[in-house]
Short mmCIF file of C-alpha atoms and ligand atoms in Angstrom, two decimals:
data_model
loop_
_atom_site.label_atom_id
_atom_site.label_comp_id
_atom_site.label_asym_id
_atom_site.label_seq_id
_atom_site.Cartn_x
_atom_site.Cartn_y
_atom_site.Cartn_z
CA MET A 1 101.72 123.51 81.11
CA PHE A 2 101.25 120.07 82.11
CA LEU A 3 102.44 120.51 85.63
CA ALA A 4 100.20 123.68 85.96
CA VAL A 5 97.20 121.73 85.02
CA LEU A 6 98.29 119.13 87.35
CA ALA A 7 98.83 121.59 90.09
CA ARG A 8 95.41 122.69 89.64
CA GLN A 9 94.09 119.18 89.78
CA TYR A 10 95.97 118.18 92.96
CA PRO A 11 97.98 119.62 95.61
CA PHE A 12 101.44 120.09 93.69
CA SER A 13 103.03 119.07 96.62
CA SER A 14 101.91 115.67 97.09
CA VAL A 15 102.35 114.99 93.21
CA ARG A 16 106.03 115.84 93.74
CA ARG A 17 106.40 113.83 97.10
CA ALA A 18 104.62 110.78 95.35
CA ARG A 19 107.37 110.89 92.78
CA GLY A 20 110.18 111.49 95.19
CA ARG A 21 109.21 108.09 97.34
CA ASN A 22 108.84 105.98 94.13
CA ALA A 23 111.28 107.69 91.64
CA THR A 24 111.04 104.85 88.99
CA LEU A 25 107.14 104.94 89.00
CA ASN A 26 105.50 107.01 86.39
CA THR A 27 103.12 108.65 89.00
CA VAL A 28 101.13 111.79 88.11
CA ILE A 29 98.73 111.04 91.05
CA PRO A 30 99.39 108.98 94.14
CA ILE A 31 98.14 105.77 93.91
CA ALA A 32 97.00 103.20 96.81
CA LEU A 33 95.97 99.74 96.82
CA THR A 34 93.71 98.24 99.57
CA ILE A 35 93.59 94.41 99.82
CA ALA A 36 90.51 93.91 102.12
CA GLY A 37 87.17 92.56 102.37
CA SER A 38 83.80 94.09 100.98
CA ASP A 39 81.10 95.51 103.21
CA PRO A 40 78.26 96.03 101.18
CA SER A 41 76.64 98.82 103.19
CA GLY A 42 79.74 100.69 102.56
CA GLY A 43 80.83 101.68 106.08
CA ALA A 44 84.11 99.47 106.39
CA GLY A 45 86.19 97.29 104.32
CA ILE A 46 87.33 98.26 100.82
CA GLN A 47 84.46 100.47 100.35
CA ALA A 48 85.66 102.46 103.50
CA ASP A 49 89.28 102.56 101.92
CA LEU A 50 88.43 103.55 98.55
CA LYS A 51 86.30 106.49 100.04
CA THR A 52 89.25 107.52 102.32
CA PHE A 53 91.78 107.21 99.34
CA HIS A 54 89.42 109.55 97.10
CA ARG A 55 89.02 112.09 100.13
CA PHE A 56 92.70 112.55 100.42
CA GLN A 57 93.00 113.03 96.83
CA VAL A 58 94.67 109.31 96.17
CA TYR A 59 93.80 107.00 93.23
CA GLY A 60 92.39 104.15 94.91
CA GLU A 61 92.89 100.31 93.88
CA ALA A 62 91.09 97.42 95.57
CA ALA A 63 91.74 93.62 95.61
CA ILE A 64 88.99 91.69 97.12
CA SER A 65 90.01 89.09 100.06
CA LEU A 66 86.37 88.40 101.08
CA ILE A 67 82.89 89.10 100.94
CA THR A 68 80.47 89.90 103.78
CA VAL A 69 76.83 90.11 104.08
CA GLN A 70 76.11 92.78 106.16
CA ASN A 71 74.37 95.93 107.23
CA THR A 72 74.60 98.11 110.08
CA ARG A 73 73.06 95.69 112.27
CA GLY A 74 75.42 93.19 111.87
CA VAL A 75 77.49 90.73 109.54
CA THR A 76 75.38 87.43 108.80
CA ARG A 77 77.69 85.74 106.33
CA VAL A 78 81.50 85.85 105.44
CA GLU A 79 82.85 84.09 102.37
CA VAL A 80 86.63 84.19 101.81
CA LEU A 81 87.93 84.16 98.29
CA SER A 82 90.46 81.55 97.08
CA PRO A 83 93.95 82.43 97.76
CA GLU A 84 94.87 82.11 94.09
CA LEU A 85 92.17 84.78 92.99
CA VAL A 86 93.53 87.02 95.67
CA ARG A 87 96.77 86.88 94.47
CA GLN A 88 96.01 87.22 90.71
CA GLN A 89 94.06 90.62 91.66
CA ILE A 90 97.07 91.78 93.52
CA GLU A 91 99.68 90.88 90.53
CA ALA A 92 97.36 92.32 87.84
CA VAL A 93 97.46 95.70 89.46
CA LEU A 94 101.16 95.67 90.48
CA GLN A 95 102.10 94.81 86.94
CA ASP A 96 100.17 97.51 85.38
CA ILE A 97 99.37 100.41 88.01
CA PRO A 98 101.75 99.96 90.85
CA PRO A 99 100.63 101.90 93.96
CA ASN A 100 102.79 104.03 96.31
CA ALA A 101 101.63 102.54 99.40
CA VAL A 102 99.32 99.39 100.28
CA LYS A 103 97.20 98.48 102.89
CA THR A 104 95.51 95.09 104.06
CA GLY A 105 92.60 94.73 106.22
CA ALA A 106 90.53 91.48 106.66
CA LEU A 107 91.96 88.69 104.95
CA GLY A 108 89.98 85.97 106.33
CA ASN A 109 92.26 82.58 106.77
CA ARG A 110 95.61 81.77 106.69
CA ALA A 111 96.06 80.81 102.90
CA VAL A 112 95.22 84.35 101.84
CA VAL A 113 97.49 85.86 104.38
CA GLU A 114 99.97 83.85 102.91
CA ALA A 115 99.19 84.55 99.38
CA VAL A 116 99.02 88.27 100.03
CA ALA A 117 102.66 88.32 101.56
CA GLU A 118 104.25 86.33 98.44
CA ALA A 119 102.32 88.57 96.15
CA LEU A 120 103.99 91.76 98.12
CA THR A 121 107.00 90.68 99.13
CA GLU A 122 109.07 91.82 96.09
CA SER A 123 107.47 95.23 95.46
CA VAL A 124 108.01 95.82 99.43
CA ARG A 125 111.75 94.46 99.81
CA GLY A 126 112.26 95.24 95.98
CA ARG A 127 111.38 98.87 95.66
CA GLY A 128 110.41 100.05 98.87
CA LEU A 129 106.67 100.04 98.85
CA PRO A 130 105.32 100.77 102.19
CA LEU A 131 102.82 98.14 103.47
CA VAL A 132 100.30 99.14 106.21
CA VAL A 133 98.69 96.26 107.97
CA ASP A 134 95.42 96.31 109.82
CA PRO A 135 95.11 92.99 111.56
CA VAL A 136 91.22 92.85 111.15
CA MET A 137 90.19 90.01 113.31
CA MET A 138 86.71 90.77 114.01
CA SER A 139 83.64 92.85 112.77
CA SER A 140 82.64 95.43 115.37
CA GLN A 141 79.70 93.33 116.24
CA GLY A 142 82.03 90.46 117.02
CA GLU A 143 82.07 88.20 113.78
CA SER A 144 85.29 86.55 113.19
CA LEU A 145 87.27 87.99 109.97
CA LEU A 146 90.24 85.85 110.83
CA ASP A 147 90.60 82.25 111.35
CA PRO A 148 92.80 81.79 114.62
CA ASP A 149 95.30 79.93 112.84
CA ALA A 150 95.98 82.91 110.34
CA LYS A 151 97.36 84.77 113.28
CA GLN A 152 100.71 82.73 113.10
CA ALA A 153 100.75 83.18 109.30
CA MET A 154 100.41 87.03 109.83
CA ILE A 155 102.89 87.16 112.21
CA GLU A 156 105.70 84.94 110.36
CA ARG A 157 104.70 86.18 106.59
CA LEU A 158 103.22 89.56 106.68
CA LEU A 159 104.69 91.43 109.65
CA PRO A 160 108.13 91.16 108.62
CA ILE A 161 107.51 93.39 105.47
CA THR A 162 105.40 95.68 107.48
CA PHE A 163 106.01 99.29 107.33
CA VAL A 164 103.22 100.18 109.87
CA PHE A 165 101.25 97.77 111.80
CA THR A 166 97.94 99.30 113.00
CA PRO A 167 96.12 96.74 115.64
CA ASN A 168 93.44 98.09 118.02
CA LEU A 169 93.67 97.42 121.54
CA ASP A 170 91.83 94.12 121.27
CA GLU A 171 94.01 92.82 118.19
CA ALA A 172 97.15 94.05 120.19
CA THR A 173 96.33 92.10 123.17
CA ALA A 174 95.30 88.88 121.37
CA LEU A 175 98.89 89.31 119.68
CA VAL A 176 100.87 89.96 122.68
CA GLY A 177 99.15 87.76 125.11
CA PHE A 178 98.67 90.25 128.12
CA PRO A 179 95.80 92.80 128.76
CA ILE A 180 96.58 96.17 127.87
CA LYS A 181 95.15 98.35 130.53
CA ASP A 182 96.89 101.41 130.52
CA LEU A 183 99.38 103.35 128.50
CA GLY A 184 102.55 101.88 130.24
CA LEU A 185 101.41 98.51 129.13
CA ALA A 186 100.38 99.72 125.54
CA LYS A 187 104.14 100.77 125.32
CA ARG A 188 105.09 97.52 126.48
CA ALA A 189 102.66 95.87 123.87
CA ALA A 190 104.09 98.03 121.16
CA LYS A 191 107.79 97.15 121.92
CA VAL A 192 106.67 93.16 121.80
CA LEU A 193 104.90 93.92 118.50
CA LEU A 194 107.74 95.68 116.86
CA GLU A 195 110.13 92.50 117.83
CA MET A 196 107.63 90.79 115.50
CA GLY A 197 109.18 92.63 112.35
CA PRO A 198 107.11 95.73 111.57
CA ARG A 199 109.23 98.96 111.35
CA ASN A 200 106.63 100.95 113.10
CA ILE A 201 103.71 100.23 115.37
CA LEU A 202 100.27 102.15 116.05
CA ILE A 203 97.99 100.99 118.65
CA LYS A 204 94.60 102.47 118.19
CA GLY A 205 93.62 102.92 121.89
CA GLY A 206 90.07 104.15 121.23
CA HIS A 207 88.79 101.92 123.79
CA PHE A 208 91.00 103.55 126.59
CA PRO A 209 88.88 105.00 129.41
CA GLY A 210 89.23 108.66 128.99
CA ASP A 211 90.56 110.65 125.85
CA ALA A 212 90.90 108.74 122.44
CA ILE A 213 94.63 107.99 122.71
CA ASP A 214 96.45 106.15 119.98
CA LEU A 215 100.23 105.13 120.58
CA LEU A 216 102.57 105.46 117.82
CA LEU A 217 106.00 103.51 117.99
CA LEU A 218 108.60 104.90 115.52
CA GLU A 219 111.26 102.93 113.96
CA ASN A 220 113.84 105.42 115.79
CA GLY A 221 112.37 104.03 119.24
CA ASP A 222 110.38 107.34 119.70
CA PHE A 223 106.94 107.10 121.19
CA ARG A 224 104.36 109.80 120.04
CA LEU A 225 100.47 109.98 121.20
CA LEU A 226 97.97 111.05 119.08
CA THR A 227 95.16 112.39 121.10
CA ALA A 228 91.54 113.63 120.72
CA GLU A 229 88.55 114.04 122.60
CA LYS A 230 86.25 110.71 122.79
CA ILE A 231 83.17 111.09 121.10
CA ASP A 232 80.31 109.38 122.40
CA SER A 233 78.60 107.92 119.38
CA ARG A 234 77.23 104.68 118.13
CA HIS A 235 78.17 105.37 114.50
CA THR A 236 81.58 104.01 114.58
CA HIS A 237 81.54 101.39 112.17
CA GLY A 238 84.61 101.34 109.93
CA THR A 239 86.56 103.45 112.13
CA GLY A 240 89.88 100.93 112.17
CA CYS A 241 89.53 100.51 108.26
CA THR A 242 89.12 104.35 107.68
CA TYR A 243 91.79 105.23 110.07
CA SER A 244 94.52 103.00 108.54
CA ALA A 245 93.38 103.93 105.10
CA ALA A 246 93.84 107.52 105.79
CA ILE A 247 97.54 106.63 106.83
CA THR A 248 98.28 104.87 103.68
CA ALA A 249 96.77 107.63 101.58
CA GLY A 250 99.32 110.12 103.65
CA LEU A 251 102.34 107.43 102.76
CA ALA A 252 100.96 107.28 99.39
CA SER A 253 101.53 110.96 98.84
CA GLY A 254 105.11 110.75 100.18
CA ALA A 255 104.43 112.51 103.69
CA SER A 256 106.21 111.07 106.83
CA LEU A 257 104.54 108.49 108.99
CA LEU A 258 103.99 110.96 111.83
CA ASP A 259 102.49 113.49 109.50
CA SER A 260 100.14 110.87 107.86
CA ALA A 261 99.16 109.50 111.22
CA THR A 262 98.52 113.12 112.60
CA ALA A 263 96.17 113.98 109.63
CA ALA A 264 94.49 110.44 109.80
CA LYS A 265 93.85 111.09 113.62
CA LEU A 266 92.26 114.64 112.89
CA PHE A 267 90.22 113.06 109.84
CA ILE A 268 88.98 110.10 111.62
CA THR A 269 87.86 112.37 114.61
CA LYS A 270 85.86 114.76 112.25
CA ALA A 271 84.57 111.49 110.42
CA ILE A 272 83.12 110.00 113.59
CA SER A 273 81.76 113.56 114.87
CA SER A 274 79.83 114.21 111.84
CA ALA A 275 78.73 110.68 111.24
CA PRO A 276 75.63 110.96 108.77
CA GLY A 277 73.51 108.49 111.27
CA LEU A 278 72.69 106.08 108.67
CA GLY A 279 70.94 102.47 109.42
CA GLU A 280 69.50 101.14 112.45
CA GLY A 281 72.59 99.69 114.07
CA HIS A 282 76.24 100.94 114.19
CA GLY A 283 76.36 103.36 111.29
CA PRO A 284 79.07 104.52 109.04
CA LEU A 285 81.48 107.53 109.47
CA ASN A 286 81.36 110.75 107.28
CA HIS A 287 84.17 110.05 104.68
CA PHE A 288 83.45 113.64 103.08
CA ALA A 289 84.96 115.06 106.65
O1 PXL B 301 86.09 97.26 110.75
C1 PXL B 301 86.50 96.05 110.34
C2 PXL B 301 85.99 95.32 109.05
C3 PXL B 301 86.98 95.29 107.92
N1 PXL B 301 86.36 94.83 107.05
C4 PXL B 301 85.05 94.45 106.99
C5 PXL B 301 84.48 94.55 107.92
C6 PXL B 301 84.63 94.98 108.96
C7 PXL B 301 83.69 95.27 109.87
O2 PXL B 301 82.36 94.71 109.85
O3 PXL B 301 83.01 94.06 107.37
C8 PXL B 301 84.99 93.67 105.56
#
């Protein structure tokens, strides 16, 4: 009876799969945690992540790393929270409603990167919690969301416990140190990034000329391309956050990485093409897509 009610409320297969992934958890609905910055305009950061989790019928939790002052025209202020406060938020959640998958977004500085890595390491290593790391370095308008010296902490502390690492072309370039001008170089970059510790790499290549192509390097060494027609739109604010949140939602539901990434690509493409056109600058996506 209970399961019948549950199956009507949530897609039954996702409930069953979520249980399978983390058999020790008392999970009746897939749960995902985002650790990211706040965008009060609702298009990026934790706001985008929570909307995306909800759209994928995943219960969303959010630990806030930094607060931005921004609208669709740009970011005017960034205030990073204390590492202790970030760590306490994560620990409180892990102790009570442990998620089936977790993602990180903008973390701000080195101390917060280290606090996040410390708070997550036991869950990742001990119970196989899948961690999606989106290395948000800049806002779409070029405001820094990660101090330069935090990059090294990310490489040393976070990437070794990462299940899937999701840089865009600029972020991947900053990490590998050579320009990624075509797919061949993207493949080379993905291999370099894999050496840094993540089990899988997704390079979001929305900025390549031609189609919107993303490159997935799976832990078995296979490359997969996720391709969609490029949509010419200025309303792409929060695309990176939304994309990696959709992948996190898939993983929380027990889907494979390839299935999660494929569904996320489809979602992000629809979300861009049906963006509501809000604001005077770079507007948000359609998270109802
Ligand atoms: O989309 C990158 C991003 C992530 N997180 C926060 C942001 C932005 C872009 O503006 O504000 C909080």
